[in-house]
Every structure is written in structure tokens, then in C-alpha cells.
Coordinates of N, CA and C in Angstrom, one line a residue:
V302 N 189.0 119.4 36.2 CA 187.8 119.9 36.6 C 187.7 119.6 38.3
S303 N 187.8 118.4 38.3 CA 187.3 117.7 40.0 C 188.4 118.5 40.9
D304 N 189.2 119.4 40.7 CA 190.0 120.4 41.6 C 189.0 121.6 41.9
R305 N 188.0 121.9 40.8 CA 186.8 122.8 41.2 C 185.6 122.6 41.3
P306 N 185.1 121.6 42.3 CA 183.8 121.3 42.4 C 182.7 122.0 42.6
Y307 N 182.7 123.5 42.8 CA 181.8 124.4 42.7 C 181.7 124.5 42.0
E308 N 182.8 125.0 40.7 CA 182.1 125.2 39.3 C 181.6 124.2 38.5
L309 N 181.9 123.2 38.6 CA 181.2 121.9 38.1 C 180.0 121.8 38.6
A310 N 179.6 122.0 39.9 CA 178.0 121.9 40.2 C 177.4 123.1 39.4
H311 N 178.3 124.4 39.4 CA 177.3 125.5 39.1 C 177.3 125.0 37.4
A312 N 177.9 124.7 36.7 CA 177.9 124.0 35.4 C 176.6 122.9 35.1
R313 N 176.9 122.1 36.0 CA 176.0 120.6 35.9 C 174.2 121.6 36.1
H314 N 174.3 122.6 37.1 CA 173.1 123.3 37.5 C 172.3 123.7 36.2
R315 N 173.4 124.4 35.2 CA 172.9 125.1 34.2 C 172.8 124.6 33.0
W316 N 173.5 123.4 33.0 CA 173.4 122.3 31.8 C 171.9 121.7 32.2
A317 N 171.5 121.7 33.0 CA 170.3 120.9 33.4 C 169.1 121.8 33.2
E318 N 169.4 123.0 33.5 CA 168.4 124.2 33.0 C 168.0 124.3 31.5
A319 N 169.6 124.4 31.0 CA 169.3 124.2 29.6 C 168.6 123.0 29.0
L320 N 168.8 121.9 29.5 CA 168.0 120.6 29.0 C 166.5 120.6 29.4
L321 N 166.2 121.4 30.5 CA 165.0 121.6 30.7 C 164.1 122.6 29.8
A322 N 165.0 123.4 29.5 CA 164.2 124.4 28.6 C 163.9 123.8 27.0
C323 N 164.6 122.7 26.8 CA 164.1 122.3 25.6 C 162.9 121.4 25.5
G324 N 162.5 121.3 26.7 CA 161.2 120.7 26.6 C 160.6 119.4 26.3
A325 N 161.5 118.5 26.5 CA 161.4 117.2 26.0 C 160.6 116.5 26.9
G326 N 160.1 115.1 26.8 CA 159.1 114.5 27.6 C 159.5 114.1 29.0
P327 N 158.8 113.1 29.5 CA 159.4 112.9 30.9 C 160.5 111.7 31.2
G328 N 160.9 111.4 29.9 CA 162.1 110.1 29.9 C 163.3 111.3 29.3
G329 N 164.3 110.6 28.8 CA 165.3 111.4 28.1 C 166.1 112.2 28.7
T330 N 165.8 113.6 28.0 CA 166.5 114.8 28.5 C 166.1 115.3 29.9
R331 N 164.9 115.1 30.3 CA 164.3 115.4 31.8 C 165.2 114.5 32.8
G332 N 165.3 113.2 32.4 CA 166.2 112.3 33.3 C 167.6 112.7 33.6
E333 N 168.1 112.8 32.1 CA 169.4 113.5 31.9 C 169.7 114.8 33.0
A334 N 168.7 115.7 33.0 CA 168.8 116.8 34.0 C 168.6 116.6 35.1
A335 N 167.6 115.4 35.8 CA 167.3 115.2 37.1 C 169.1 114.7 37.7
G336 N 169.6 113.9 36.8 CA 170.7 113.3 37.2 C 171.8 114.4 37.6
L337 N 171.8 115.4 36.6 CA 172.6 116.5 36.8 C 172.4 117.4 37.9
L338 N 171.4 117.3 38.1 CA 170.7 118.4 39.2 C 171.0 117.6 40.5
A339 N 170.8 116.4 40.5 CA 171.5 115.6 41.8 C 173.0 115.7 42.1
Q340 N 173.6 115.5 41.3 CA 174.9 115.7 41.4 C 175.3 117.3 42.1
A341 N 174.8 118.4 41.4 CA 174.7 119.4 41.5 C 174.6 119.7 43.0
C342 N 173.3 119.1 43.6 CA 172.7 119.5 44.8 C 173.8 118.5 45.7
A343 N 174.3 117.6 45.8 CA 175.3 116.7 46.2 C 176.4 117.7 46.8
T344 N 176.9 118.0 45.7 CA 178.1 118.9 45.9 C 177.8 120.1 46.6
A345 N 176.9 120.8 46.4 CA 176.4 122.0 47.0 C 176.2 121.6 48.6
D346 N 175.8 120.5 48.7 CA 175.6 120.3 50.4 C 177.1 119.7 50.9
R347 N 177.9 118.9 50.0 CA 178.9 118.5 50.6 C 180.0 120.0 50.8
L348 N 179.8 121.1 49.6 CA 180.6 122.3 50.3 C 179.9 123.2 51.2
G349 N 178.8 123.3 51.5 CA 177.9 124.1 52.3 C 177.7 125.3 51.5
A350 N 177.4 125.1 50.1 CA 177.1 126.1 49.6 C 175.6 126.4 49.2
G351 N 175.1 126.7 50.2 CA 173.6 127.2 50.5 C 173.1 128.0 49.0
P352 N 173.6 128.9 48.3 CA 172.9 129.4 47.4 C 172.6 128.9 46.4
L353 N 173.7 127.7 46.0 CA 173.9 127.3 45.0 C 173.0 125.8 44.8
R354 N 172.7 125.5 46.4 CA 171.8 124.2 46.6 C 170.4 125.0 46.8
A355 N 170.2 126.4 47.1 CA 168.5 127.0 46.9 C 168.3 127.0 45.4
A356 N 169.4 127.0 44.5 CA 169.1 127.5 43.2 C 168.6 126.2 42.3
V357 N 169.2 125.0 43.1 CA 169.1 123.8 42.2 C 167.8 123.4 43.1
V358 N 167.4 123.2 44.1 CA 166.2 123.0 44.4 C 164.9 123.6 43.7
Q359 N 165.3 125.3 43.6 CA 164.1 126.0 43.0 C 163.9 125.3 41.6
L360 N 165.0 125.0 40.9 CA 164.9 124.8 39.5 C 164.1 123.3 39.8
V361 N 164.4 122.5 40.6 CA 164.0 121.0 40.8 C 162.4 121.4 41.2
Q362 N 161.9 122.3 41.7 CA 160.5 122.5 42.1 C 159.9 123.2 41.2
R363 N 160.4 124.3 40.1 CA 159.9 124.7 39.1 C 159.5 123.7 37.8
A364 N 160.7 123.0 37.8 CA 160.4 121.9 36.7 C 159.8 120.5 36.9
R365 N 159.4 120.2 38.4 CA 159.2 119.2 38.9 C 159.2 117.9 38.3
V366 N 160.6 117.9 39.0 CA 161.6 116.6 38.5 C 162.0 116.1 39.7
R367 N 162.4 115.1 39.8 CA 162.8 114.2 41.1 C 164.3 113.8 41.0
L368 N 165.0 114.1 42.0 CA 166.3 114.3 41.9 C 166.7 112.6 42.0
A369 N 167.9 111.7 41.6 CA 167.9 110.7 41.2 C 168.2 109.6 42.4
H370 N 168.6 110.6 43.7 CA 168.8 110.0 45.0 C 167.4 110.5 46.2
Q371 N 166.6 110.9 45.5 CA 165.4 111.5 46.2 C 164.3 110.8 46.1
P372 N 163.8 110.0 47.1 CA 162.5 109.2 47.5 C 161.1 110.3 47.1
A373 N 160.4 109.3 46.4 CA 159.3 110.0 45.8 C 158.6 111.0 46.9
D374 N 158.6 110.5 48.3 CA 157.8 111.3 49.4 C 158.7 112.7 49.9
D375 N 160.0 112.6 49.6 CA 160.7 113.6 49.8 C 161.1 114.7 48.5
I376 N 160.1 114.9 48.0 CA 160.3 115.6 46.8 C 160.1 117.3 47.2
P377 N 160.8 118.2 47.1 CA 160.8 119.5 47.4 C 159.3 119.9 47.0
A378 N 158.3 120.2 47.8 CA 157.1 120.6 47.4 C 157.3 122.0 47.1
V379 N 156.3 122.4 46.1 CA 156.1 123.8 46.0 C 155.0 124.2 47.0
P380 N 155.1 125.2 47.5 CA 154.2 125.9 48.6 C 153.2 126.1 48.0
A381 N 152.0 125.4 49.3 CA 150.7 126.0 49.0 C 150.5 127.1 49.4
V382 N 150.0 127.9 48.9 CA 149.4 129.4 49.0 C 148.2 129.5 49.3
P383 N 147.6 130.2 50.6 CA 146.3 129.8 50.5 C 145.5 130.9 49.7
A384 N 144.7 130.4 49.0 CA 143.4 131.2 47.9 C 142.5 130.7 48.2
E385 N 142.0 130.5 49.4 CA 140.9 129.7 49.7 C 139.5 130.3 48.9
P386 N 139.3 131.6 48.7 CA 137.9 131.8 48.4 C 138.0 131.4 46.6
F387 N 139.1 131.2 45.7 CA 139.2 131.0 44.6 C 139.7 129.7 44.6
A388 N 139.9 128.8 45.0 CA 140.3 127.6 45.2 C 141.5 127.2 43.9
L389 N 142.6 128.1 44.0 CA 143.4 127.8 43.2 C 144.7 126.9 43.5
T390 N 145.1 126.2 42.5 CA 145.8 125.1 43.0 C 147.3 125.7 43.0
A391 N 148.4 125.2 43.7 CA 149.6 125.7 43.7 C 150.1 126.1 42.4
R392 N 150.1 125.4 41.6 CA 150.5 125.7 39.9 C 150.0 127.1 39.5
E393 N 148.3 127.2 39.7 CA 147.9 128.2 39.3 C 148.5 129.6 40.1
H394 N 148.6 129.3 41.0 CA 149.1 130.5 41.8 C 150.5 131.0 41.5
E395 N 151.3 130.2 41.1 CA 152.7 130.2 40.4 C 152.3 131.1 39.0
V396 N 151.7 130.5 38.1 CA 151.1 130.9 36.8 C 150.7 132.1 37.2
L397 N 149.5 132.6 38.2 CA 148.9 134.0 38.6 C 150.2 135.2 38.7
G398 N 150.8 134.7 39.6 CA 152.0 135.6 40.2 C 152.6 135.9 38.9
R399 N 153.0 135.0 37.5 CA 153.8 135.8 36.5 C 152.8 136.7 35.9
V400 N 151.4 136.1 35.6 CA 150.4 136.8 34.9 C 150.2 138.3 35.6
A401 N 150.7 138.4 36.8 CA 150.6 139.6 37.4 C 151.3 140.9 37.3
V402 N 152.5 140.0 37.0 CA 153.9 141.0 36.4 C 153.9 140.8 34.9
G403 N 152.8 140.6 34.1 CA 153.0 140.7 32.9 C 153.5 139.9 32.0
Y404 N 153.8 138.5 32.3 CA 154.3 137.7 31.4 C 153.2 137.1 30.4
T405 N 153.8 137.0 29.3 CA 152.9 136.4 28.1 C 152.9 134.7 28.6
N406 N 151.8 133.7 27.7 CA 151.9 132.7 27.8 C 153.2 131.9 27.6
R407 N 154.0 132.4 26.9 CA 155.2 131.6 26.2 C 156.7 132.0 27.5
R408 N 156.1 133.2 27.7 CA 157.0 133.3 29.1 C 156.8 132.8 30.3
I409 N 155.8 132.1 30.4 CA 155.0 131.8 31.8 C 155.5 130.2 31.2
A410 N 155.4 129.7 30.2 CA 155.9 128.6 30.0 C 157.1 128.4 30.1
E411 N 158.2 129.1 29.2 CA 159.3 128.9 29.6 C 160.1 128.7 31.1
E412 N 159.6 129.9 32.1 CA 159.9 130.0 33.4 C 159.2 128.6 34.3
L413 N 158.1 128.1 33.6 CA 157.7 126.8 34.6 C 158.3 125.6 33.9
F414 N 158.7 125.5 32.8 CA 159.3 124.2 32.3 C 157.4 123.4 31.8
I415 N 156.7 124.6 31.2 CA 155.2 123.6 30.8 C 155.4 124.0 29.0
S416 N 154.4 123.7 28.8 CA 154.2 124.1 27.3 C 153.1 125.5 26.9
P417 N 153.5 126.2 26.1 CA 152.6 127.4 26.3 C 150.9 127.2 26.1
K418 N 150.7 125.8 25.5 CA 149.2 125.5 25.8 C 149.1 125.2 26.8
T419 N 149.6 124.3 27.7 CA 149.5 124.5 29.0 C 149.2 125.4 30.0
A420 N 150.4 126.6 29.3 CA 150.2 127.8 30.2 C 148.9 128.3 30.1
S421 N 148.4 128.7 28.8 CA 147.1 129.1 28.5 C 145.8 128.6 29.2
V422 N 146.0 127.1 29.1 CA 145.1 126.5 30.1 C 145.0 127.0 31.4
H423 N 146.0 127.1 32.0 CA 145.9 127.6 33.4 C 145.5 129.0 33.4
V424 N 146.0 129.8 32.8 CA 145.5 131.1 32.5 C 143.7 131.1 32.5
S425 N 143.4 130.4 31.5 CA 142.0 130.5 31.3 C 141.2 129.8 32.5
D426 N 141.7 128.8 33.1 CA 141.2 128.5 34.8 C 141.6 129.5 35.1
I427 N 142.0 130.1 36.0 CA 142.4 131.4 36.5 C 141.4 132.2 36.3
F428 N 141.1 132.9 35.1 CA 140.1 133.7 34.8 C 138.9 133.3 35.2
A429 N 138.4 131.7 35.2 CA 137.3 131.5 35.5 C 136.9 131.6 36.9
K430 N 138.2 131.1 37.6 CA 138.2 131.2 39.3 C 138.0 132.6 39.8
L431 N 138.7 133.2 39.1 CA 138.5 134.9 39.8 C 137.7 135.2 39.2
G432 N 136.7 135.0 38.2 CA 135.7 135.7 37.4 C 135.9 136.9 36.8
V433 N 137.1 136.6 36.1 CA 137.7 138.1 35.3 C 138.0 137.8 33.7
A434 N 137.9 139.0 32.9 CA 137.8 138.5 31.6 C 139.2 139.0 31.0
S435 N 140.0 139.4 31.5 CA 141.6 139.8 31.0 C 142.4 139.5 31.9
R436 N 143.8 139.5 31.6 CA 145.1 139.5 32.4 C 145.3 140.6 33.1
G437 N 144.8 141.9 32.7 CA 144.6 142.9 33.7 C 144.0 143.0 34.6
E438 N 142.7 142.4 34.4 CA 142.0 142.4 35.7 C 142.4 141.2 36.6
A439 N 142.9 140.0 36.4 CA 143.5 139.1 36.8 C 144.6 140.1 38.0
A440 N 145.6 140.4 37.4 CA 146.9 141.1 38.2 C 146.1 141.9 38.9
A441 N 145.1 142.6 38.5 CA 144.5 144.0 39.5 C 143.8 143.2 40.7
L442 N 143.2 142.5 40.3 CA 142.5 141.7 41.7 C 143.8 140.9 42.3
A443 N 144.5 140.3 41.7 CA 145.8 139.5 42.7 C 146.3 140.4 43.5
H444 N 146.8 141.1 42.9 CA 147.4 142.5 43.5 C 146.3 143.1 44.9
R445 N 145.1 143.2 44.4 CA 144.2 143.9 45.5 C 144.2 143.1 46.7
L446 N 143.9 141.9 46.3 CA 143.7 140.6 47.4 C 144.9 140.1 48.3
R447 N 145.9 140.6 47.4 CA 147.2 139.8 47.7 C 147.3 138.6 47.9
L448 N 146.9 138.0 46.6 CA 147.4 136.8 46.3 C 148.6 136.3 45.4
V449 N 149.5 137.8 45.4 CA 150.8 137.5 44.8 C 151.2 138.7 45.7
S450 N 152.5 138.6 45.6 CA 153.6 139.5 46.3 C 154.0 140.2 45.4

């Protein structure tokens, strides 16, 4: 396998994604996933494999894990999207984007590596901040005001 570093890095990325999807707590499986992602990122950097590195970084951001070699102040940040009139957090903005395309709480949870209950709380908070009563209203308002792309 050492003669095929790209394939190994890709496998580590997918393995980490599977571990994170299992939904384990802060230690254990998440720590193992972070190690795999760090190795995949280092290999992608060494090979100049931009798309693989981008996929790894996106997973790191979505799962909110810290790479083993990464100082705490160098964690790739989830971009803050200005939604000032509604004071949405970056995470709420991520959830709103998924609500706007019709995702269920379970699907949102799987995508963002959170529990369905946490997704439900985010959706409820979004409804309160937007002043809407349903997912359809939230989606319509988000598209109308260009809160999501």
C-alpha cells in the first residue's frame, strides 16, 4: 500500500468519515478519525492533491474535529455568513441551508455529525429567530432573503 499513497489517503478519509458517522463521543472513535484525517491531509499536501485535501478539510469543518498536528488556533473555521438581521450562528446557518433544500432532522444530523435532537434544537432556534412556524416558511424566507445559496 505504501506505493499507492493517494489511494491510502483516500481510504483514510473515507474511514474517518465512517467513524464519525457512528456518532461516538469526544474521545475514542472521534480521536481515531482525527488521526486518520491528519494523515490523509498530510499525504494530500505532500502529493499536491488539492481536491483530496479540500475534501478532508471540509470533513474536518463539518465534524468539528481538530487534526492531531494542528494547533487549536489553526482549526479551519466554518465561514461566518452574515445574517445579521436574524443573528444566526454559523452552525444555524449550516442547518438552515439544509432545511432550505428539504432535509429532515435526521439527514441534517448525519451531514453535520450531530445528534437528531441537536438538529431539532437548531431548527427550533432558527424558526424562533426567523419568526416562522414551519420548514417551508423558513426555506422560503431563506431563499427570498438570500440567506442560503
